[in-house]
Amino acid sequence: QKALSVEVLSFTRLCDRVFRAYGGMAGIHMEDSSKLLLMSVALEGLREQLQVYGRETAAPFIESMCELVHELKTAGVIPSQLRQAALEQETEESKNKFYDISLIYEMYQAVIEQGYDDPDDHLLRAVRLLEGKQFFAGTHVFIDGFTAFMGAEWRMLEEIFCGGGILTTALCCENIHTGNGVFAAASATA
């Protein structure tokens, strides 16, 4: 009978489960084409404020900004962290680039939050919904099939652990103290 209560979930399906429990499923689902359109809107709104990228309007630049924001979201980086990183840069050009990217990311996110649902936001949004809740209380969570975790995934694992879950992770590595070769990422994660 206990086997009937077992669920096998990816991070994506876990987010879906959290949204069903606490809300967060509303919004127009974004595809790649809608991301490009919304990035164009964000860039147009910032044209006068951007120091380095103010004149960029070509499709390849818009695509690269969408890809960059996707990578930042996957890593769990938020615009305020980019602004802080801008302050730490040695050259004025690097400072301005970091600052511009933080503005672009922030404006893009503001456009999304006007009624759109970006799948890239699901993991961090689910983590925010879980804060202070005991969603995982008494739940045994087993993680398998990963060699490393991205920033947003680490934040979800932290929420599982802090939210009362009993967390077990299996990582394939020869030795957690000396990770070499194919097992280096898993050893570093362990």
mmCIF file of C-alpha atoms in Angstrom:
data_model
loop_
_atom_site.group_PDB
_atom_site.id
_atom_site.type_symbol
_atom_site.label_atom_id
_atom_site.label_comp_id
_atom_site.label_asym_id
_atom_site.label_seq_id
_atom_site.Cartn_x
_atom_site.Cartn_y
_atom_site.Cartn_z
ATOM 1 C CA GLN A 1 0.000 0.000 0.000
ATOM 2 C CA LYS A 2 2.924 2.376 0.626
ATOM 3 C CA ALA A 3 4.044 1.824 -2.956
ATOM 4 C CA LEU A 4 0.842 3.530 -4.085
ATOM 5 C CA SER A 5 1.972 6.764 -2.455
ATOM 6 C CA VAL A 6 5.241 6.910 -4.416
ATOM 7 C CA GLU A 7 5.580 9.654 -7.005
ATOM 8 C CA VAL A 8 8.378 9.940 -9.541
ATOM 9 C CA LEU A 9 8.854 13.589 -10.435
ATOM 10 C CA SER A 10 11.304 15.667 -12.429
ATOM 11 C CA PHE A 11 11.956 19.222 -11.251
ATOM 12 C CA THR A 12 9.423 20.330 -13.874
ATOM 13 C CA ARG A 13 6.711 17.988 -12.580
ATOM 14 C CA LEU A 14 7.543 18.957 -8.987
ATOM 15 C CA CYS A 15 6.891 22.602 -9.893
ATOM 16 C CA ASP A 16 3.567 21.587 -11.406
ATOM 17 C CA ARG A 17 2.692 19.785 -8.158
ATOM 18 C CA VAL A 18 3.603 22.880 -6.088
ATOM 19 C CA PHE A 19 1.548 25.141 -8.365
ATOM 20 C CA ARG A 20 -1.459 22.849 -8.025
ATOM 21 C CA ALA A 21 -1.151 23.021 -4.249
ATOM 22 C CA TYR A 22 -0.439 26.755 -3.819
ATOM 23 C CA GLY A 23 -1.392 28.443 -7.095
ATOM 24 C CA GLY A 24 0.891 29.880 -9.722
ATOM 25 C CA MET A 25 -0.346 28.231 -12.890
ATOM 26 C CA ALA A 26 -2.024 31.317 -14.363
ATOM 27 C CA GLY A 27 -0.588 33.209 -17.305
ATOM 28 C CA ILE A 28 -0.141 32.902 -21.033
ATOM 29 C CA HIS A 29 2.387 30.141 -21.676
ATOM 30 C CA MET A 30 5.458 31.479 -23.465
ATOM 31 C CA GLU A 31 7.060 29.789 -26.432
ATOM 32 C CA ASP A 32 10.354 30.869 -28.039
ATOM 33 C CA SER A 33 8.603 33.270 -30.432
ATOM 34 C CA SER A 34 6.755 35.026 -27.608
ATOM 35 C CA LYS A 35 10.011 35.322 -25.653
ATOM 36 C CA LEU A 36 11.586 37.115 -28.624
ATOM 37 C CA LEU A 37 8.630 39.468 -28.908
ATOM 38 C CA LEU A 38 8.618 40.298 -25.193
ATOM 39 C CA MET A 39 12.389 40.835 -25.220
ATOM 40 C CA SER A 40 11.907 43.297 -28.083
ATOM 41 C CA VAL A 41 9.315 45.155 -25.998
ATOM 42 C CA ALA A 42 11.696 45.232 -23.015
ATOM 43 C CA LEU A 43 14.592 46.522 -25.133
ATOM 44 C CA GLU A 44 12.442 49.213 -26.718
ATOM 45 C CA GLY A 45 11.395 50.413 -23.260
ATOM 46 C CA LEU A 46 15.035 50.712 -22.189
ATOM 47 C CA ARG A 47 16.586 52.168 -25.328
ATOM 48 C CA GLU A 48 17.466 55.529 -23.709
ATOM 49 C CA GLN A 49 18.753 54.003 -20.455
ATOM 50 C CA LEU A 50 21.174 51.458 -21.865
ATOM 51 C CA GLN A 51 24.788 52.598 -22.053
ATOM 52 C CA VAL A 52 26.231 49.782 -24.159
ATOM 53 C CA TYR A 53 23.289 48.002 -25.786
ATOM 54 C CA GLY A 54 20.952 50.956 -26.477
ATOM 55 C CA ARG A 55 21.287 50.736 -30.255
ATOM 56 C CA GLU A 56 20.955 46.962 -30.511
ATOM 57 C CA THR A 57 17.698 45.983 -32.237
ATOM 58 C CA ALA A 58 18.743 43.167 -34.582
ATOM 59 C CA ALA A 59 17.167 39.743 -34.254
ATOM 60 C CA PRO A 60 20.473 37.990 -33.373
ATOM 61 C CA PHE A 61 20.961 40.354 -30.408
ATOM 62 C CA ILE A 62 17.392 39.783 -29.208
ATOM 63 C CA GLU A 63 17.925 36.016 -29.490
ATOM 64 C CA SER A 64 21.203 36.227 -27.573
ATOM 65 C CA MET A 65 19.525 38.223 -24.780
ATOM 66 C CA CYS A 66 16.758 35.599 -24.538
ATOM 67 C CA GLU A 67 19.395 32.853 -24.321
ATOM 68 C CA LEU A 68 21.377 34.811 -21.726
ATOM 69 C CA VAL A 69 18.320 35.418 -19.537
ATOM 70 C CA HIS A 70 17.443 31.717 -19.820
ATOM 71 C CA GLU A 71 20.945 30.793 -18.597
ATOM 72 C CA LEU A 72 20.767 33.331 -15.764
ATOM 73 C CA LYS A 73 17.385 32.011 -14.627
ATOM 74 C CA THR A 74 18.637 28.428 -14.781
ATOM 75 C CA ALA A 75 21.608 29.417 -12.645
ATOM 76 C CA GLY A 76 19.289 31.136 -10.167
ATOM 77 C CA VAL A 77 20.765 34.590 -10.826
ATOM 78 C CA ILE A 78 18.489 37.612 -10.375
ATOM 79 C CA PRO A 79 18.948 41.169 -11.736
ATOM 80 C CA SER A 80 20.085 42.630 -8.399
ATOM 81 C CA GLN A 81 22.976 40.145 -8.348
ATOM 82 C CA LEU A 82 24.044 41.360 -11.788
ATOM 83 C CA ARG A 83 23.959 44.967 -10.558
ATOM 84 C CA GLN A 84 26.169 43.946 -7.641
ATOM 85 C CA ALA A 85 28.519 42.167 -10.049
ATOM 86 C CA ALA A 86 28.645 45.357 -12.149
ATOM 87 C CA LEU A 87 30.006 47.253 -9.154
ATOM 88 C CA GLU A 88 32.764 44.665 -8.761
ATOM 89 C CA GLN A 89 34.048 44.929 -12.354
ATOM 90 C CA GLU A 90 37.426 46.549 -12.949
ATOM 91 C CA THR A 91 36.768 48.270 -16.272
ATOM 92 C CA GLU A 92 34.068 50.824 -17.018
ATOM 93 C CA GLU A 93 33.034 48.865 -20.119
ATOM 94 C CA SER A 94 32.473 45.675 -18.098
ATOM 95 C CA LYS A 95 30.546 47.622 -15.441
ATOM 96 C CA ASN A 96 28.298 49.139 -18.087
ATOM 97 C CA LYS A 97 27.696 45.780 -19.791
ATOM 98 C CA PHE A 98 26.737 44.073 -16.536
ATOM 99 C CA TYR A 99 24.503 46.997 -15.592
ATOM 100 C CA ASP A 100 22.796 47.015 -19.010
ATOM 101 C CA ILE A 101 22.182 43.276 -18.824
ATOM 102 C CA SER A 102 20.676 43.671 -15.334
ATOM 103 C CA LEU A 103 18.315 46.359 -16.660
ATOM 104 C CA ILE A 104 17.353 44.247 -19.681
ATOM 105 C CA TYR A 105 16.713 41.181 -17.507
ATOM 106 C CA GLU A 106 14.680 43.213 -14.997
ATOM 107 C CA MET A 107 12.556 44.899 -17.679
ATOM 108 C CA TYR A 108 12.017 41.614 -19.514
ATOM 109 C CA GLN A 109 10.862 40.043 -16.249
ATOM 110 C CA ALA A 110 8.525 42.996 -15.603
ATOM 111 C CA VAL A 111 6.971 42.507 -19.051
ATOM 112 C CA ILE A 112 6.539 38.766 -18.368
ATOM 113 C CA GLU A 113 4.856 39.446 -15.033
ATOM 114 C CA GLN A 114 2.076 41.344 -16.811
ATOM 115 C CA GLY A 115 0.299 38.053 -17.443
ATOM 116 C CA TYR A 116 2.722 35.623 -19.046
ATOM 117 C CA ASP A 117 4.083 32.290 -17.844
ATOM 118 C CA ASP A 118 7.750 31.691 -18.604
ATOM 119 C CA PRO A 119 8.743 28.054 -18.012
ATOM 120 C CA ASP A 120 12.233 29.323 -17.132
ATOM 121 C CA ASP A 121 10.715 30.896 -13.992
ATOM 122 C CA HIS A 122 8.925 27.799 -12.720
ATOM 123 C CA LEU A 123 11.605 26.441 -10.401
ATOM 124 C CA LEU A 124 12.357 29.708 -8.599
ATOM 125 C CA ARG A 125 8.650 30.598 -8.460
ATOM 126 C CA ALA A 126 7.905 27.211 -6.891
ATOM 127 C CA VAL A 127 10.690 27.766 -4.348
ATOM 128 C CA ARG A 128 9.168 31.142 -3.395
ATOM 129 C CA LEU A 129 5.742 29.531 -2.994
ATOM 130 C CA LEU A 130 7.215 26.865 -0.698
ATOM 131 C CA GLU A 131 8.994 29.295 1.639
ATOM 132 C CA GLY A 132 7.672 28.900 5.170
ATOM 133 C CA LYS A 133 5.469 25.944 4.263
ATOM 134 C CA GLN A 134 5.902 22.322 5.273
ATOM 135 C CA PHE A 135 5.093 20.870 1.852
ATOM 136 C CA PHE A 136 7.761 18.195 2.230
ATOM 137 C CA ALA A 137 7.267 17.497 5.965
ATOM 138 C CA GLY A 138 7.780 13.807 6.616
ATOM 139 C CA THR A 139 8.309 13.096 2.935
ATOM 140 C CA HIS A 140 11.211 10.952 1.789
ATOM 141 C CA VAL A 141 12.722 12.565 -1.306
ATOM 142 C CA PHE A 142 15.216 10.579 -3.354
ATOM 143 C CA ILE A 143 17.311 12.338 -5.988
ATOM 144 C CA ASP A 144 18.956 10.170 -8.626
ATOM 145 C CA GLY A 145 20.296 10.586 -12.132
ATOM 146 C CA PHE A 146 22.130 13.883 -11.652
ATOM 147 C CA THR A 147 25.822 14.648 -11.770
ATOM 148 C CA ALA A 148 25.439 18.303 -10.751
ATOM 149 C CA PHE A 149 22.736 20.851 -9.952
ATOM 150 C CA MET A 150 22.157 24.361 -11.273
ATOM 151 C CA GLY A 151 21.486 27.312 -8.961
ATOM 152 C CA ALA A 152 17.694 27.093 -9.122
ATOM 153 C CA GLU A 153 17.813 23.332 -8.503
ATOM 154 C CA TRP A 154 20.051 23.878 -5.458
ATOM 155 C CA ARG A 155 17.476 26.333 -4.106
ATOM 156 C CA MET A 156 14.727 23.719 -4.509
ATOM 157 C CA LEU A 157 16.874 21.088 -2.764
ATOM 158 C CA GLU A 158 17.425 23.545 0.084
ATOM 159 C CA GLU A 159 13.672 24.115 0.311
ATOM 160 C CA ILE A 160 13.043 20.346 0.393
ATOM 161 C CA PHE A 161 15.563 19.946 3.191
ATOM 162 C CA CYS A 162 14.453 22.996 5.196
ATOM 163 C CA GLY A 163 10.785 22.208 4.591
ATOM 164 C CA GLY A 164 10.946 19.007 6.591
ATOM 165 C CA GLY A 165 11.769 16.570 3.817
ATOM 166 C CA ILE A 166 14.081 13.627 4.338
ATOM 167 C CA LEU A 167 16.505 14.008 1.454
ATOM 168 C CA THR A 168 18.645 11.252 -0.050
ATOM 169 C CA THR A 169 20.800 11.916 -3.092
ATOM 170 C CA ALA A 170 22.639 9.301 -5.147
ATOM 171 C CA LEU A 171 25.601 10.544 -7.160
ATOM 172 C CA CYS A 172 27.853 8.386 -9.326
ATOM 173 C CA CYS A 173 31.462 8.953 -8.370
ATOM 174 C CA GLU A 174 34.492 6.895 -7.432
ATOM 175 C CA ASN A 175 35.551 9.030 -4.485
ATOM 176 C CA ILE A 176 33.932 12.232 -3.224
ATOM 177 C CA HIS A 177 37.285 13.606 -2.117
ATOM 178 C CA THR A 178 39.205 13.224 -5.382
ATOM 179 C CA GLY A 179 36.895 13.696 -8.330
ATOM 180 C CA ASN A 180 38.624 13.126 -11.642
ATOM 181 C CA GLY A 181 37.553 12.494 -15.205
ATOM 182 C CA VAL A 182 33.958 11.556 -15.913
ATOM 183 C CA PHE A 183 33.029 11.689 -12.208
ATOM 184 C CA ALA A 184 34.510 15.133 -11.481
ATOM 185 C CA ALA A 185 31.186 17.010 -11.543
ATOM 186 C CA ALA A 186 29.449 14.430 -9.351
ATOM 187 C CA SER A 187 32.358 14.437 -6.863
ATOM 188 C CA ALA A 188 32.248 18.240 -6.639
ATOM 189 C CA THR A 189 28.479 18.111 -6.112
ATOM 190 C CA ALA A 190 28.833 15.530 -3.349
#
